[in-house]
Coordinates of C-alpha atoms and ligand atoms in Angstrom, one line a residue:
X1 CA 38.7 11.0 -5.4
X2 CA 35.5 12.9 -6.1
X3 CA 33.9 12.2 -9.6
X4 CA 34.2 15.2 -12.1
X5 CA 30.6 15.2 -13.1
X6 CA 28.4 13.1 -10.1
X7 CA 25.4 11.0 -10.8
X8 CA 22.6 13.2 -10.5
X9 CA 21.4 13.6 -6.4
X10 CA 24.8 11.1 -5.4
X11 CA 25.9 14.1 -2.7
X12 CA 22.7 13.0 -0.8
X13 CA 24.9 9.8 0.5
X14 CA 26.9 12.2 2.3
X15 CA 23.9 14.7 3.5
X16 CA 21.7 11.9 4.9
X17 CA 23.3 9.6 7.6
X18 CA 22.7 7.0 10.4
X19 CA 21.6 9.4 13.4
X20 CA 19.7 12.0 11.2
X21 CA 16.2 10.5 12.1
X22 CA 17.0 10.5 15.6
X23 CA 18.1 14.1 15.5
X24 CA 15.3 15.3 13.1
X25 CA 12.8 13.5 16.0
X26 CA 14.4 15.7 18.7
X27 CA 12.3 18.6 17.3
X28 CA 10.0 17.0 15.5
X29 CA 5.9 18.3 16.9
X30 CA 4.6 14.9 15.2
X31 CA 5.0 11.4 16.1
X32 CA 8.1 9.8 15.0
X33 CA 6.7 7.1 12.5
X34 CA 5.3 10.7 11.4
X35 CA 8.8 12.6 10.2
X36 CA 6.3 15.2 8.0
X37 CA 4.3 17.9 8.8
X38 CA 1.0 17.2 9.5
X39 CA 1.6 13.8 11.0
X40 CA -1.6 10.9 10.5
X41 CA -4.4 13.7 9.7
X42 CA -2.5 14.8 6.4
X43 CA -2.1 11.0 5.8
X44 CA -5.5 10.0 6.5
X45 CA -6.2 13.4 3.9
X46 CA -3.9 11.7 1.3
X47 CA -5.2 8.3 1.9
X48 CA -9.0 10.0 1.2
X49 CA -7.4 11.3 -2.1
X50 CA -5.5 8.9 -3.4
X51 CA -8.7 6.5 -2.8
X52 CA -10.8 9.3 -4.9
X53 CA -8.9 8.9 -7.5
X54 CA -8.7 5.9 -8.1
X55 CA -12.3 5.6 -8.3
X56 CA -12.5 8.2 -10.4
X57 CA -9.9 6.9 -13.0
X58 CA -9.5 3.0 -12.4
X59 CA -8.7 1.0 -15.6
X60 CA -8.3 -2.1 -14.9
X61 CA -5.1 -3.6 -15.6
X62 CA -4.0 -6.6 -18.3
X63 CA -4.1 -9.7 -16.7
X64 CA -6.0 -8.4 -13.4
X65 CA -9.2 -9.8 -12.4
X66 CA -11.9 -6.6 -12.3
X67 CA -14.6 -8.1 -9.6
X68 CA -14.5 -9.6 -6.6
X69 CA -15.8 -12.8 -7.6
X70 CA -15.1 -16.0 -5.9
X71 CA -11.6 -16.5 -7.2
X72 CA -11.0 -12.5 -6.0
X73 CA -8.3 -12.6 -3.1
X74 CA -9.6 -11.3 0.1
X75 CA -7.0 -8.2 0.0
X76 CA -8.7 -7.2 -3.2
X77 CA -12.4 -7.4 -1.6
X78 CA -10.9 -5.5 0.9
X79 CA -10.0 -2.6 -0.7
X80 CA -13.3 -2.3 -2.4
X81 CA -15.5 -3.1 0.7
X82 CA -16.5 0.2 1.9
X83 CA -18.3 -0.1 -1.6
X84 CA -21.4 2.7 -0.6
X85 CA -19.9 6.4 -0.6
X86 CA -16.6 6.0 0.8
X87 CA -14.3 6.7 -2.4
X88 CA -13.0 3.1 -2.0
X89 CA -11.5 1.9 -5.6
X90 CA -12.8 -0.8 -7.5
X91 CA -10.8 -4.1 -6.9
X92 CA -7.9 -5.0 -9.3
X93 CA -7.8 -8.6 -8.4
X94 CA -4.3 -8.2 -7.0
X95 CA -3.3 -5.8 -4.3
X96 CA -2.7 -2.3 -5.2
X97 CA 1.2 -1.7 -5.8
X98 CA 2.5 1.2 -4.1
X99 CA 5.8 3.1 -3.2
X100 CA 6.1 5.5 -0.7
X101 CA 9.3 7.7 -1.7
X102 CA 11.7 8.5 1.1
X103 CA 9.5 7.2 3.8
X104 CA 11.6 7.4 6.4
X105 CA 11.1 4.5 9.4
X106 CA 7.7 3.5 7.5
X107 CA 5.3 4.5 9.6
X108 CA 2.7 5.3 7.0
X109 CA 3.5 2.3 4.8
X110 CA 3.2 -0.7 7.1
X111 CA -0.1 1.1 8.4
X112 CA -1.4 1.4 4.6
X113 CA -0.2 -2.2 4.2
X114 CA -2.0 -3.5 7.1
X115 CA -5.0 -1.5 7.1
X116 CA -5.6 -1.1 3.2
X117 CA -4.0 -4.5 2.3
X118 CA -1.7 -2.4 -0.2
X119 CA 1.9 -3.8 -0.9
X120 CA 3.8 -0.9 0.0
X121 CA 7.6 -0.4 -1.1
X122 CA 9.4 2.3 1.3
X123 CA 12.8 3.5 -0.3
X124 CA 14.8 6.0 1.5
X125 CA 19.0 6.4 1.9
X126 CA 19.4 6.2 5.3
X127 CA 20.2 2.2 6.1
X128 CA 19.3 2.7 10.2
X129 CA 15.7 4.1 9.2
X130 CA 15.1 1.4 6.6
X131 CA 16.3 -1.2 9.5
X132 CA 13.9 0.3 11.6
X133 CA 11.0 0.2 9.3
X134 CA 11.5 -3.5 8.8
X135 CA 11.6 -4.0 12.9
X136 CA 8.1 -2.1 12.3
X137 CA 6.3 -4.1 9.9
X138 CA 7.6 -7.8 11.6
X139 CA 6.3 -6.4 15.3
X140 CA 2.8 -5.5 13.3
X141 CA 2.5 -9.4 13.1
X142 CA 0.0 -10.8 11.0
X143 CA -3.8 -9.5 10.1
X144 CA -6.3 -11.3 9.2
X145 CA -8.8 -10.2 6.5
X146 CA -12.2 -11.6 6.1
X147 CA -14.8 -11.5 2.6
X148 CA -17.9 -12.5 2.5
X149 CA -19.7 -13.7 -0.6
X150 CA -23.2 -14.0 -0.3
X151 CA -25.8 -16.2 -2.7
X152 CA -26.4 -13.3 -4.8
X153 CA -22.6 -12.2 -5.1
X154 CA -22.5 -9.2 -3.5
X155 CA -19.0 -8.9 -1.6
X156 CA -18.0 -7.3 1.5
X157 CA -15.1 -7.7 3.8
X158 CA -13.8 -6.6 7.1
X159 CA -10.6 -7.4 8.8
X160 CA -8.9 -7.4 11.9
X161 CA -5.8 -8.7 14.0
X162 CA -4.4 -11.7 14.8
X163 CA -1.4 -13.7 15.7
X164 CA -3.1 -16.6 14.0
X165 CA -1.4 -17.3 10.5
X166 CA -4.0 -20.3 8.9
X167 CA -6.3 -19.8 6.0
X168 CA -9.9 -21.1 5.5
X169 CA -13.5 -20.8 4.9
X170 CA -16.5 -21.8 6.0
X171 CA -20.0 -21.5 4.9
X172 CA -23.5 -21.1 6.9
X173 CA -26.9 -20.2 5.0
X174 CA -25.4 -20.2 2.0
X175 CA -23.1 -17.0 2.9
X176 CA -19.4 -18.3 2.9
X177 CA -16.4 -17.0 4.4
X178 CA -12.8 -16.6 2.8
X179 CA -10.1 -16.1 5.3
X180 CA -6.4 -15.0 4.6
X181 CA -3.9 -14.6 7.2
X182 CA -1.3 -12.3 6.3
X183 CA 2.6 -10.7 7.9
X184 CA 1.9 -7.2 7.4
X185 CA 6.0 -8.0 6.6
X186 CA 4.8 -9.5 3.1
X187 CA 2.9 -6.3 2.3
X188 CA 5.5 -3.5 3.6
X189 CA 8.5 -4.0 2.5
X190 CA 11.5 -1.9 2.5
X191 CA 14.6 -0.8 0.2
X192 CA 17.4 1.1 1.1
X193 CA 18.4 3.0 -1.9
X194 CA 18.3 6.8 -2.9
X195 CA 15.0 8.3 -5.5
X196 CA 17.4 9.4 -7.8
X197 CA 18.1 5.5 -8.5
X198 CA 15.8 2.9 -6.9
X199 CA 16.4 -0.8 -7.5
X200 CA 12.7 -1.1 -9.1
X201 CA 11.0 -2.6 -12.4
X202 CA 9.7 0.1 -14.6
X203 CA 6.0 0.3 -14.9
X204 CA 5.5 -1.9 -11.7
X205 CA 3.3 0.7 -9.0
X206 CA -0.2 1.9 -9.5
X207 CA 0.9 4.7 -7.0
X208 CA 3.6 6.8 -5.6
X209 CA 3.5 8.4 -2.9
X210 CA 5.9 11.2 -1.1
X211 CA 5.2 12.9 2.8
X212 CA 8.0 15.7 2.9
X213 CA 10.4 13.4 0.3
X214 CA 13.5 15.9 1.0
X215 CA 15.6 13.9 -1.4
X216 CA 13.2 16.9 -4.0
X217 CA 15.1 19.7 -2.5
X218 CA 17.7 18.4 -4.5
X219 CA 18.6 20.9 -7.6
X220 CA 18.8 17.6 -10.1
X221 CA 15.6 16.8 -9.0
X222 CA 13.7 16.0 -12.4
X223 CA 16.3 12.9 -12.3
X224 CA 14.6 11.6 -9.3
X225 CA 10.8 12.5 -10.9
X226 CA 12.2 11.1 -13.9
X227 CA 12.7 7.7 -11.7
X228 CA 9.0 7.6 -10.6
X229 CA 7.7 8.3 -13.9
X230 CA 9.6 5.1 -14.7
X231 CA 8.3 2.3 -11.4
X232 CA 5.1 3.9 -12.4
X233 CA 2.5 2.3 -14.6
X234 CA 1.0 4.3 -17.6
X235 CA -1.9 5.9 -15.8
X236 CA 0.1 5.5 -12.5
X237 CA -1.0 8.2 -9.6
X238 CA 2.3 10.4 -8.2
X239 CA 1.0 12.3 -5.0
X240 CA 3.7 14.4 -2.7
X241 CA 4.1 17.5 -0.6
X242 CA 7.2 19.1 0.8
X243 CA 6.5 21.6 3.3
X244 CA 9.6 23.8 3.8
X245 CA 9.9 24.8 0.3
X246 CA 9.5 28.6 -0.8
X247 CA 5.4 28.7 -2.0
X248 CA 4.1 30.2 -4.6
X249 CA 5.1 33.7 -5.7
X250 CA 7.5 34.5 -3.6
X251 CA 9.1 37.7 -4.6
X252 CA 12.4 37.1 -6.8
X253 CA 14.5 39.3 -4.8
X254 CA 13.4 37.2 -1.7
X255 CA 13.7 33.7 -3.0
X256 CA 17.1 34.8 -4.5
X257 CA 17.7 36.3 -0.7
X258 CA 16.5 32.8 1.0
X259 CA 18.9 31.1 -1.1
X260 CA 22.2 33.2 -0.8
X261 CA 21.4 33.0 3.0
X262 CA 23.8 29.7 3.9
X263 CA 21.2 28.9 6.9
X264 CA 18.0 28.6 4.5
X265 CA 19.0 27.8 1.1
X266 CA 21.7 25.2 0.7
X267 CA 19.6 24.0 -1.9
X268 CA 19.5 26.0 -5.7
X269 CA 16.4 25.5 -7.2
X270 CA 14.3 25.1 -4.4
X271 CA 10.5 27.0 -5.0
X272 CA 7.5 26.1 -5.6
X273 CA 7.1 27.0 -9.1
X274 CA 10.5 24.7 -9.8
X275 CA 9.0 21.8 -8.3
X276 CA 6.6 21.9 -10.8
X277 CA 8.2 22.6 -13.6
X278 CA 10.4 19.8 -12.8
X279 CA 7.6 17.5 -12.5
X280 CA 6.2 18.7 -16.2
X281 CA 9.8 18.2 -17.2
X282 CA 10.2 14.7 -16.4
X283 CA 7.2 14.1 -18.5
X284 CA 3.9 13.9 -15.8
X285 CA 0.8 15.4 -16.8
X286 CA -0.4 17.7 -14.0
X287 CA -3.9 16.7 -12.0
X288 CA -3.5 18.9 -8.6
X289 CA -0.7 22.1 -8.0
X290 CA -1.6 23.6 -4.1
X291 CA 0.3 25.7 -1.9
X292 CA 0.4 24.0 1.4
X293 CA 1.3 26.7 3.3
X294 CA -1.2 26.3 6.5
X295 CA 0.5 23.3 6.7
X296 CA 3.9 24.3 7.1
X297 CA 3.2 27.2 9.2
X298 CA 1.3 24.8 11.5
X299 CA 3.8 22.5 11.7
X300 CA 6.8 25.3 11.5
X301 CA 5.1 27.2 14.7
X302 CA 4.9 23.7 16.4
X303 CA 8.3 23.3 15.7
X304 CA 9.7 26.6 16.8
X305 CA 7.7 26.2 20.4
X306 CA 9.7 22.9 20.8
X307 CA 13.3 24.2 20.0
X308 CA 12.7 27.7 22.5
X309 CA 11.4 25.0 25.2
X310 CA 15.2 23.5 24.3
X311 CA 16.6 26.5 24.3
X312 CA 15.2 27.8 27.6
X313 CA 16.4 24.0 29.2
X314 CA 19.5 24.6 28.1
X315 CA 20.2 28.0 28.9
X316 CA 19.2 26.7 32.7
X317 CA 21.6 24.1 32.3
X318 CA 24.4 26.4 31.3
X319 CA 23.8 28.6 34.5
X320 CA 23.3 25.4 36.6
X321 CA 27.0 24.3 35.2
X322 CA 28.2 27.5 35.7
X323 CA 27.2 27.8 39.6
X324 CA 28.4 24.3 39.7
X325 CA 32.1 25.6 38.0
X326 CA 32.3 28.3 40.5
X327 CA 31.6 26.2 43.3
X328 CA 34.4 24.0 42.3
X329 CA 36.8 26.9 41.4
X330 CA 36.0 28.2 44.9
X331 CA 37.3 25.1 46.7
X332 CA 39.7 24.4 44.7
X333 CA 41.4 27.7 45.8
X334 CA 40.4 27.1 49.5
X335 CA 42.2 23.7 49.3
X336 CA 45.5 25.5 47.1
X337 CA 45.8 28.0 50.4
X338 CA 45.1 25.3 53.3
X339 CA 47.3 22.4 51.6
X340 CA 50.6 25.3 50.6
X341 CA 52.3 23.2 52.9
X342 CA 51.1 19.8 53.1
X343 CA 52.8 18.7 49.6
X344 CA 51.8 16.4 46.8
X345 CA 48.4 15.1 48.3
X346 CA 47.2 18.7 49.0
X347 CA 48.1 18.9 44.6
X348 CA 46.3 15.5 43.7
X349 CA 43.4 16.8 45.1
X350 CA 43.4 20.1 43.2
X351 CA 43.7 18.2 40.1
X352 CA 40.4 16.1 40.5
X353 CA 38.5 19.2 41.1
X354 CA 39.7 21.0 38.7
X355 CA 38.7 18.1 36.5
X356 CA 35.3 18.3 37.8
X357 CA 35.1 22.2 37.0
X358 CA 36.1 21.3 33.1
X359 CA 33.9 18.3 32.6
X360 CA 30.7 20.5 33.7
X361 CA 32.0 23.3 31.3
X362 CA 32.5 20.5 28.7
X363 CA 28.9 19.2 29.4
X364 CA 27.2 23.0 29.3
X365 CA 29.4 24.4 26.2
X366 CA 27.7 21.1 23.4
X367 CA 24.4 20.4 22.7
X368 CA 21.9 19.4 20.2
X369 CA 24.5 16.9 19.1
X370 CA 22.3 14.0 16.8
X371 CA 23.3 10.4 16.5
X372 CA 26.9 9.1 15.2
X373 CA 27.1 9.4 11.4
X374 CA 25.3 12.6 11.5
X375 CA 26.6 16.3 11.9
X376 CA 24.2 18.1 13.6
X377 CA 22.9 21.5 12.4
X378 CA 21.6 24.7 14.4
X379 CA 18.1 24.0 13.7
X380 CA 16.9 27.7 15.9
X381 CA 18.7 29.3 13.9
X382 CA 17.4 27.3 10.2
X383 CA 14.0 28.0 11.8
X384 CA 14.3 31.5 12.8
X385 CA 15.6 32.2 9.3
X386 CA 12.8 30.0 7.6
X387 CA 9.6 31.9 9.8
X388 CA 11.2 35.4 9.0
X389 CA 11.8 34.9 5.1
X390 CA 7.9 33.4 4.7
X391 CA 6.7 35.6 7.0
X392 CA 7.7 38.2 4.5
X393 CA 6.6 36.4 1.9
X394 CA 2.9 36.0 3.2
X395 CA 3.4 32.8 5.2
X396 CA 3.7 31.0 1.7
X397 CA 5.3 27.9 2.0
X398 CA 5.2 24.3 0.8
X399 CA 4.3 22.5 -2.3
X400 CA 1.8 19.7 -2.9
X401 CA 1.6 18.1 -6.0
X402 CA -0.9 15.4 -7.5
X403 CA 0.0 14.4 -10.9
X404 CA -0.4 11.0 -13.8
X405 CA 2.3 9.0 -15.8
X406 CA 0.8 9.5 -19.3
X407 CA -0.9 6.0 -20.9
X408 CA 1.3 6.9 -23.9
X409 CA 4.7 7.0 -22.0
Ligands
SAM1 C1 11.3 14.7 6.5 S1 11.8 13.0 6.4 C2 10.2 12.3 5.9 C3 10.2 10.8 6.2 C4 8.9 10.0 6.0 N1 8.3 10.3 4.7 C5 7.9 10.3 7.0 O1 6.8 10.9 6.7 O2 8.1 9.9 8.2 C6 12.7 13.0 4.9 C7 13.2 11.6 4.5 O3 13.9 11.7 3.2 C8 15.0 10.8 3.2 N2 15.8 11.1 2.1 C9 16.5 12.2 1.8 N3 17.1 12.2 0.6 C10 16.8 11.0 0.1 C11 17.1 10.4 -1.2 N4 17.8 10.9 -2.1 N5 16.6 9.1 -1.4 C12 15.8 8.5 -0.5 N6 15.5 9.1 0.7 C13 16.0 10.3 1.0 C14 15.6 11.0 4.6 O4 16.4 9.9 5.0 C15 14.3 11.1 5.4 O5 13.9 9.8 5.9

């Protein structure tokens, strides 16, 4: 029986299935560890500005160590070795906690795990992509990170990889050598659970992050802001974009037309200026607001090039099918005339072919079918829809958002 008044964002169980990844990847321009537009560069550009502003507004937590002295784990030197000019944050004396909201198959978090020496938490709903981000993170195996302390104190660090899993150190000319060897499996680490409730301690991440989160185009949405606001610690960072959602000034007559449109805009609520206000709502204070609409267009064009490459391979399938159909037809009546009189076998073999005929039209007549679980959607004609309405709109398209838990909340 369906519940009279839902928890907020609940109907995402039923939207987002086993099979939906696989699907989405079909016509996907980026890698698939990448489900977002703009793949590793607009990670490696999030990375840069996460890492900026944490050096800009770092307070060092209670009970964390603040310098890399000899007791400093080697995670921590790590993520403050690239000390001269690189926007590396000071070291916390504990790894940086981090979620990554609706991250898909992990990609980006066991690479921020393994690379940064973050611990990363990936939440998203659908159980086969938070399987296969835990496959990810154990086939990473283990990396090995390396700081240096030298007579006078200074630190630095490097790291590298290794199936090696010891600890140690050792010491020449006075310059000595802590080792750790850690599974990137103990960094990244993976939840299957929706953003609207995630099985998380309040004030427990330094950051969160969000690469085309689309449990946001949600209309309840400040429910699942209201959630990171919570995992987040006072002073927290909250960093996302979502790239098909309607930019910045959009006309009302044309947001109210992209909405009403059943292709486009399933989703009330969805344009840039809500997302904001949602965020405000939920009680964030506000850092960054940018349209990303190169983004989406980049990644929208890229995406509309791959499904009329599908579409052109399928309409020559179709016609192959046909021609095959005919062929089949055509024999089938040449063996109905020469077999009127040799009985039953003559009609057995009429039946197989005209088995053969259906199966090809059967084949020719579905596609773009995803996994099981999922019900696949025309995406040409979501796209089509999606180009025309921002092309009228000035191309404007996407939301990115950087924004702080308060220190009072
Ligand atoms: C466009 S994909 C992006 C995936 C990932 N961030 C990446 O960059 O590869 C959107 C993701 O949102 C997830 N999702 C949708 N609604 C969600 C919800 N309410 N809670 C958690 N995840 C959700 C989907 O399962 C999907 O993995």
């Amino acid at each position: 029986m369906a519940l009279e008044s839902p928890e907020p964002g609940a109907g995402d169980y039923e939207q987002y299935k086993d099979g939906f990844h696989d699907w989405l990847a079909t016509y996907w321009p980026e890698p698939r560890e990448q489900l977002h537009a703009g793949g590793w560069r607009r990670t490696e550009q999030m990375l840069a500005d996460i890492k900026r502003h944490l050096q800009a507004h770092h307070q060092p937590h209670a009970g964390a160590a603040t310098t890399a002295g000899p007791s400093a784990t080697a995670s921590s030197a790590a993520a403050a070795a690239p000390a001269s000019g690189t926007g590396a944050p000071p070291p916390l004396g504990r790894p940086l906690e981090v979620m990554d909201i609706c991250c898909g198959e992990g990609g980006t978090a066991v690479h921020l795990a393994a690379t940064e020496g973050w611990r990363v938490t990936g939440v998203d709903i659908v159980e086969s992509a938070v399987k296969a981000a835990r496959v990810r993170a154990e086939a990473y195996g283990t990396v090995v990170r390396v700081a240096c302390q030298y007579p006078c104190s200074g630190a630095g660090s490097s790291s590298s990889r290794s199936s090696a899993a010891d600890s140690g150190s050792s010491s020449s000319s006075g310059v000595r050598l802590r080792l750790s060897y850690e599974a990137v499996s103990d960094r990244a680490l993976f939840l299957h659970a929706s953003i609207f409730k995630m099985p998380a301690p309040s004030d427990s991440f330094d950051v969160v992050y969000g690469q085309d989160p689309d449990g946001l185009a949600n209309p309840d949405r400040v429910h699942a802001f209201r959630e990171v606001l919570r995992v987040l610690r006072p002073g927290g960072l909250f960093y996302f974009w979502h790239h098909w959602v309607p930019g910045p000034g959009w006309p009302a007559e044309l947001l109210a037309a992209y909405r009403a449109d059943p292709m486009t805009g399933p989703a009330p609520r969805l344009s840039h200026e809500e997302y904001v206000q949602d965020v405000q709502a939920a009680g964030f204070q506000l850092v960054h607001v940018a349209d990303c609409s190169q983004l989406a267009a980049e990644h929208l064009g890229a995406m509309a090039e791959r499904v009329a490459r599908e579409q052109q391979q399928q309409q020559q399938q179709q016609q192959q099918q046909q021609q095959r159909a005919q062929r089949a037809a055509k024999s089938a009546a040449a063996a109905a005339g020469a077999g009127a009189g040799a009985g039953a076998r003559g009609g057995q073999s009429v039946a197989r072919e005209g088995d053969e005929g259906r199966s090809a039209a059967r084949e020719g007549g579905e596609g773009g079918e995803g996994g099981e679980g999922w019900t696949a959607m025309p995406i040409s004609g979501w796209l089509e829809r999606a180009l025309h309405y921002s092309a009228q709109a000035g191309g404007s398209m996407g939301v990115h958002v950087v924004a702080v838990k308060p220190l009072s909340a």
